[in-house]
Coordinates of C-alpha atoms and ligand atoms in Angstrom, one line a residue:
M129 CA -116.1 -180.7 27.8
L130 CA -114.3 -181.5 30.9
I131 CA -111.5 -179.3 32.0
R132 CA -109.0 -180.4 34.5
R133 CA -105.9 -178.9 36.1
N134 CA -102.7 -180.8 36.8
R135 CA -102.8 -181.0 40.5
L136 CA -99.2 -180.2 40.6
G137 CA -99.7 -176.8 38.7
E138 CA -99.3 -175.8 35.2
S139 CA -95.9 -175.6 33.3
P140 CA -95.7 -174.2 29.9
E141 CA -92.4 -175.8 29.0
R142 CA -92.1 -177.8 26.0
E143 CA -88.8 -179.0 27.0
V144 CA -88.8 -182.8 27.5
T145 CA -85.2 -183.7 28.4
D146 CA -85.8 -183.4 32.1
P147 CA -87.9 -186.2 33.3
A148 CA -89.2 -184.3 36.2
L149 CA -90.9 -181.9 34.2
Y150 CA -93.5 -184.3 33.1
L151 CA -94.8 -184.5 36.5
R152 CA -95.6 -180.9 36.9
R153 CA -96.6 -180.3 33.5
R154 CA -99.4 -178.1 32.0
E155 CA -103.1 -177.7 32.1
F156 CA -104.8 -179.9 29.9
V157 CA -108.1 -180.6 28.2
V158 CA -109.7 -183.9 28.1
G159 CA -112.0 -184.3 25.2
A160 CA -115.4 -185.6 25.9
G161 CA -117.1 -188.4 24.2
L162 CA -113.8 -190.1 23.4
A163 CA -114.7 -193.5 24.8
A164 CA -115.3 -196.1 22.2
G165 CA -118.6 -197.9 21.9
A166 CA -119.0 -201.6 22.9
L167 CA -116.4 -203.8 21.3
L168 CA -118.4 -206.7 19.9
L169 CA -115.4 -208.5 18.4
P170 CA -112.0 -209.1 19.8
G171 CA -111.0 -207.7 16.3
C172 CA -109.4 -204.5 17.8
G173 CA -112.8 -203.0 18.2
R174 CA -114.3 -200.4 16.0
A175 CA -112.8 -197.4 14.3
G176 CA -113.1 -194.2 16.2
D177 CA -115.6 -192.0 14.3
Q178 CA -116.0 -188.3 15.0
G179 CA -116.8 -186.2 12.0
G180 CA -115.6 -182.8 11.2
P181 CA -113.0 -181.3 8.8
A182 CA -109.6 -182.8 8.6
A183 CA -107.0 -181.0 10.5
A184 CA -103.6 -181.6 9.0
A185 CA -100.9 -181.2 11.5
K186 CA -97.4 -180.0 10.0
S187 CA -95.0 -182.5 10.9
T188 CA -92.0 -181.1 12.6
D189 CA -89.8 -184.2 13.4
S190 CA -86.2 -184.2 13.9
P191 CA -84.5 -185.6 10.7
D192 CA -83.9 -189.1 12.4
G193 CA -87.5 -189.3 13.2
F194 CA -86.6 -189.7 17.0
R195 CA -88.7 -186.6 18.1
T196 CA -91.9 -185.1 17.1
S197 CA -92.6 -181.5 18.2
E198 CA -96.5 -182.2 17.9
E199 CA -98.4 -181.8 21.0
E200 CA -98.0 -184.7 23.4
T201 CA -101.0 -186.6 24.4
P202 CA -101.7 -185.8 28.3
F203 CA -100.3 -188.4 30.6
E204 CA -103.8 -189.0 32.0
K205 CA -105.4 -189.8 28.5
A206 CA -102.4 -192.1 27.6
T207 CA -103.0 -194.2 30.6
A208 CA -106.7 -194.4 30.8
Y209 CA -107.6 -195.3 27.1
N210 CA -105.5 -198.3 26.4
N211 CA -105.7 -201.6 24.4
F212 CA -104.3 -204.5 26.5
Y213 CA -106.6 -207.5 26.2
E214 CA -104.9 -209.2 29.0
F215 CA -106.8 -206.8 31.3
G216 CA -109.9 -206.6 29.3
T217 CA -111.3 -205.5 25.9
D218 CA -112.6 -202.0 26.8
K219 CA -110.5 -199.0 26.7
E220 CA -110.7 -198.3 30.4
D221 CA -110.4 -202.0 31.5
P222 CA -106.4 -202.1 31.4
K223 CA -106.1 -199.1 33.9
E224 CA -109.0 -200.4 36.1
N225 CA -107.8 -204.1 36.2
S226 CA -104.0 -204.0 36.3
G227 CA -103.6 -202.8 39.7
S228 CA -102.5 -206.3 41.2
F229 CA -100.2 -207.1 38.3
V230 CA -96.5 -207.3 39.6
P231 CA -94.1 -206.1 36.9
K232 CA -91.0 -206.5 39.1
P233 CA -88.8 -208.4 39.3
W234 CA -88.9 -209.2 35.7
S235 CA -86.6 -211.2 33.4
V236 CA -86.5 -211.7 29.7
A237 CA -85.2 -214.6 27.6
I238 CA -83.3 -214.1 24.4
E239 CA -83.4 -217.6 22.6
G240 CA -82.9 -218.9 19.2
E241 CA -80.6 -218.1 16.5
V242 CA -78.1 -216.3 18.7
A243 CA -74.4 -217.0 19.7
K244 CA -75.1 -216.1 23.2
P245 CA -78.7 -217.0 24.5
G246 CA -79.7 -216.0 27.9
T247 CA -82.3 -214.8 30.4
L248 CA -81.5 -211.4 31.8
A249 CA -82.9 -209.3 34.5
L250 CA -84.8 -206.2 33.2
E251 CA -82.2 -204.0 34.7
E252 CA -79.4 -205.7 32.6
L253 CA -81.3 -205.8 29.4
V254 CA -82.2 -202.3 29.6
P255 CA -79.5 -200.4 31.7
A256 CA -80.5 -197.2 33.1
A257 CA -77.5 -195.4 31.7
A258 CA -78.5 -196.5 28.2
I259 CA -81.8 -195.1 28.2
Q260 CA -83.0 -192.8 25.6
E261 CA -86.0 -190.6 25.2
R262 CA -88.1 -190.7 21.9
I263 CA -91.1 -188.8 21.2
Y264 CA -93.3 -190.8 18.5
R265 CA -96.7 -190.6 17.1
M266 CA -98.8 -193.8 17.8
R267 CA -101.3 -195.0 15.4
C268 CA -103.9 -197.7 16.2
V269 CA -105.3 -199.6 13.7
E270 CA -108.7 -198.6 15.1
A271 CA -107.9 -195.1 13.7
W272 CA -107.0 -193.0 16.6
S273 CA -103.7 -191.8 17.6
M274 CA -101.4 -190.3 20.3
V275 CA -98.2 -188.6 20.7
I276 CA -96.1 -190.4 23.5
P277 CA -92.7 -189.6 25.1
W278 CA -91.1 -193.0 25.5
R279 CA -88.0 -193.9 27.5
G280 CA -86.1 -197.1 26.3
I281 CA -83.3 -198.3 24.3
P282 CA -83.1 -199.3 20.7
L283 CA -84.1 -202.9 19.9
A284 CA -81.0 -203.3 17.7
D285 CA -78.6 -202.3 20.6
V286 CA -80.3 -205.2 22.7
L287 CA -80.3 -207.9 19.9
K288 CA -76.8 -207.3 18.9
R289 CA -75.4 -208.2 22.3
F290 CA -76.7 -211.7 21.9
E291 CA -75.0 -211.9 18.5
P292 CA -77.8 -213.1 16.0
S293 CA -76.7 -215.8 13.6
S294 CA -77.0 -215.8 9.8
R295 CA -80.2 -217.8 10.1
A296 CA -81.9 -215.1 12.2
K297 CA -84.3 -213.8 9.7
Y298 CA -87.1 -212.9 12.1
V299 CA -87.7 -211.9 15.5
S300 CA -90.4 -213.4 17.5
F301 CA -92.0 -211.7 20.7
R302 CA -94.1 -213.2 23.4
S303 CA -96.0 -211.4 26.2
V304 CA -96.2 -212.8 30.0
L305 CA -98.8 -215.4 30.5
R306 CA -100.2 -214.8 34.2
P307 CA -104.1 -215.5 34.2
E308 CA -104.0 -215.2 37.9
Q309 CA -102.9 -211.4 37.5
M310 CA -104.4 -210.9 34.2
P311 CA -108.2 -211.3 34.1
G312 CA -108.5 -211.1 30.4
Q313 CA -106.4 -214.2 30.1
R314 CA -109.0 -216.3 31.7
R315 CA -111.2 -215.6 28.7
N316 CA -110.3 -216.9 25.2
V317 CA -110.7 -213.7 23.5
L318 CA -107.2 -214.2 21.9
E319 CA -104.6 -217.0 21.9
W320 CA -102.6 -216.4 25.0
P321 CA -99.9 -215.5 25.5
Y322 CA -100.0 -212.4 23.0
R323 CA -97.4 -212.6 20.5
E324 CA -95.7 -210.4 17.7
G325 CA -92.8 -210.3 15.2
L326 CA -90.7 -208.6 12.9
R327 CA -88.4 -209.2 10.1
I328 CA -84.9 -208.9 11.3
D329 CA -84.0 -205.6 9.3
E330 CA -87.3 -204.0 10.8
A331 CA -86.0 -205.1 14.1
M332 CA -82.8 -203.5 13.6
H333 CA -84.1 -200.2 12.4
P334 CA -83.1 -197.3 14.7
L335 CA -86.6 -196.3 15.3
A336 CA -87.5 -199.7 16.9
L337 CA -87.6 -199.1 20.6
L338 CA -87.8 -201.4 23.5
A339 CA -89.3 -199.2 26.2
S340 CA -89.4 -199.4 29.8
G341 CA -90.7 -195.9 30.6
M342 CA -93.0 -193.2 29.0
Y343 CA -93.5 -189.5 30.4
G344 CA -90.3 -189.7 32.4
R345 CA -91.2 -192.6 34.5
D346 CA -91.5 -196.3 34.4
L347 CA -94.3 -197.8 32.4
P348 CA -97.6 -198.1 34.0
N349 CA -98.9 -201.6 34.1
Q350 CA -101.6 -200.6 31.7
N351 CA -99.2 -199.4 29.1
G352 CA -97.1 -202.7 29.1
A353 CA -94.9 -202.8 32.2
P354 CA -92.2 -203.3 32.6
L355 CA -91.1 -203.7 29.0
R356 CA -92.9 -203.3 25.6
L357 CA -92.0 -202.7 22.0
V358 CA -92.7 -199.3 20.2
L359 CA -92.6 -199.3 16.5
P360 CA -94.1 -195.9 15.5
W361 CA -94.4 -196.6 11.6
K362 CA -96.5 -199.8 12.4
Y363 CA -100.1 -200.0 13.8
G364 CA -100.3 -200.1 17.6
F365 CA -100.8 -203.7 17.9
K366 CA -97.3 -204.6 16.9
G367 CA -96.3 -202.7 20.2
I368 CA -96.4 -205.8 22.1
K369 CA -96.5 -205.4 25.9
S370 CA -95.0 -207.0 28.9
I371 CA -92.4 -208.9 27.0
V372 CA -90.8 -212.1 28.4
S373 CA -89.4 -213.7 25.4
I374 CA -87.5 -212.5 22.2
R375 CA -86.6 -215.3 19.8
L376 CA -84.4 -215.0 16.8
Q377 CA -85.5 -217.5 14.1
E378 CA -85.5 -218.5 10.5
T379 CA -89.1 -218.6 9.9
Q380 CA -91.8 -215.8 9.9
P381 CA -93.4 -215.9 13.3
E382 CA -97.1 -216.3 14.5
T383 CA -98.7 -213.0 15.4
T384 CA -101.8 -212.8 17.6
W385 CA -103.8 -210.6 15.5
S386 CA -103.3 -212.1 12.2
M387 CA -103.8 -215.6 13.7
A388 CA -107.3 -214.2 15.0
A389 CA -108.3 -212.3 11.8
P390 CA -105.8 -212.9 9.0
D391 CA -108.0 -211.0 6.4
E392 CA -107.9 -207.9 8.8
Y393 CA -104.5 -207.9 10.5
G394 CA -101.4 -208.8 8.4
F395 CA -97.8 -209.5 9.6
Y396 CA -96.4 -206.2 8.5
A397 CA -99.0 -203.9 9.6
N398 CA -97.2 -200.8 8.3
V399 CA -99.5 -197.7 8.7
N400 CA -100.9 -197.2 5.2
P401 CA -103.7 -194.7 4.4
A402 CA -104.3 -196.4 1.1
V403 CA -105.2 -199.8 2.4
D404 CA -108.4 -199.7 4.3
H405 CA -109.2 -202.1 7.1
P406 CA -112.0 -204.3 5.7
R407 CA -114.5 -202.8 8.2
W408 CA -113.4 -199.0 7.9
S409 CA -111.2 -196.5 6.2
Q410 CA -107.6 -195.9 7.3
A411 CA -107.4 -192.6 5.4
R412 CA -107.8 -190.4 8.4
E413 CA -107.4 -190.7 12.1
R414 CA -108.7 -189.0 15.4
R415 CA -105.9 -187.8 17.6
I416 CA -106.9 -188.4 21.1
G417 CA -108.1 -184.9 22.6
E418 CA -108.9 -183.5 19.4
F419 CA -112.6 -183.5 17.5
A420 CA -111.7 -183.1 13.9
K421 CA -110.0 -186.0 12.1
R422 CA -106.5 -185.6 10.5
P423 CA -105.2 -187.4 7.4
T424 CA -103.1 -190.5 8.2
L425 CA -99.6 -190.3 6.7
P426 CA -97.9 -193.3 4.9
F427 CA -95.7 -195.2 7.6
N428 CA -97.3 -192.7 10.0
G429 CA -95.1 -190.0 8.9
Y430 CA -91.8 -192.1 9.1
G431 CA -91.6 -193.0 5.5
E432 CA -88.4 -191.1 5.1
Q433 CA -86.8 -193.3 7.6
V434 CA -88.4 -196.6 6.8
A435 CA -89.7 -196.9 3.3
S436 CA -86.7 -198.3 2.0
L437 CA -87.1 -201.5 4.0
Y438 CA -90.2 -202.4 2.0
A439 CA -88.8 -201.4 -1.6
G440 CA -90.2 -203.6 -4.3
M441 CA -92.7 -205.1 -2.0
D442 CA -96.6 -204.9 -2.8
L443 CA -97.9 -203.2 0.3
R444 CA -101.4 -204.2 -0.5
K445 CA -100.5 -207.9 -0.4
N446 CA -98.1 -207.3 2.5
F447 CA -100.5 -205.3 4.6
Ligands
LIG552 N1 -99.6 -207.9 25.0 C1 -100.4 -207.2 24.5 N2 -99.8 -206.1 23.9 C2 -100.7 -205.2 23.1 C3 -101.9 -205.2 23.1 C4 -102.6 -206.2 23.9 O1 -103.8 -206.4 24.0 N3 -101.8 -207.1 24.5 N4 -102.7 -204.4 22.3 C5 -102.0 -203.5 21.4 C6 -102.7 -202.3 20.6 S1 -104.1 -202.9 19.8 C7 -102.3 -201.2 20.8 S2 -103.0 -200.0 20.0 C8 -101.3 -200.9 21.9 C9 -101.7 -199.7 22.9 O2 -100.6 -199.3 23.6 P1 -101.0 -198.2 24.9 O3 -102.2 -198.7 25.5 O4 -99.9 -198.1 25.7 O5 -101.5 -196.9 24.0 O6 -100.6 -201.9 22.7 C10 -100.6 -203.1 21.8 N5 -99.9 -204.1 22.5
LIG553 MO1 -104.4 -201.1 18.3

């Protein structure tokens, strides 16, 4: 096991409201042997597999789900173990290969079924004064998880400004296409640009966040700079990075992973321990930095907030 000390010194605070605190945070422990093995398929890799007894963490979320008090994943882990296939398929590739990506200036087009379409600069779309902090669990479909403090604004607040029409039943998102800055896009591992989608009521849910930062600072390139989606009740692949287009539409959008492997990755992708991935169990997960696995919770522990969105739906069919 490798033990490192934050070079800016240790700080025992659990307080998270002051962004500066993140930068001089505590001593942390980096678990050894966390790197995933070779990814043979672009099918989001293989499930993490560390044995050991299940360690159930008691959930101590705020009632709105906006903040969990579970221990945050160290910044150094959350920025060095990433899925961002535009920069390569290994977990360490995004950090290694995203150094020459230029996330600013940036603008985002809001298009389709809205009364006021437009292309806005990032700073207009996500004004600094409106930024909130959320501390969410993040559960990758590969059965590993993290706890990440995000900065951003509710997606609903953004969408409402453009006045969606009654035909706006879904929201479609696209990532940037820049093969010259994104080496992974020079290979056909996925259909580029990466795309994702939500039903409009999911997009309007208060937990859905458009994030421009994490750990009290701007998003690092490998985490989806300068703007990405965060949907804590869904598998991580729904959290599309480096967004350039948001389109309101009447029909269900195409999504990258369900185009690549429709039997493995559905449109909804709600975290569900009762529905296994065809190649691995979803019943448990490995929290990055821990060795034992813990049980996975329905909707990643956000059922109280989001389960009603799916009332009456067969969640095995709509996986
Ligand atoms: N554009 C784009 N967005 C993406 C991905 C990707 O490859 N490209 N990977 C997804 C997956 S599988 C996960 S688990 C999360 C990982 O986010 P993180 O690296 O910030 O933890 O980003 C998601 N968003
Ligand atoms: Mo993922």
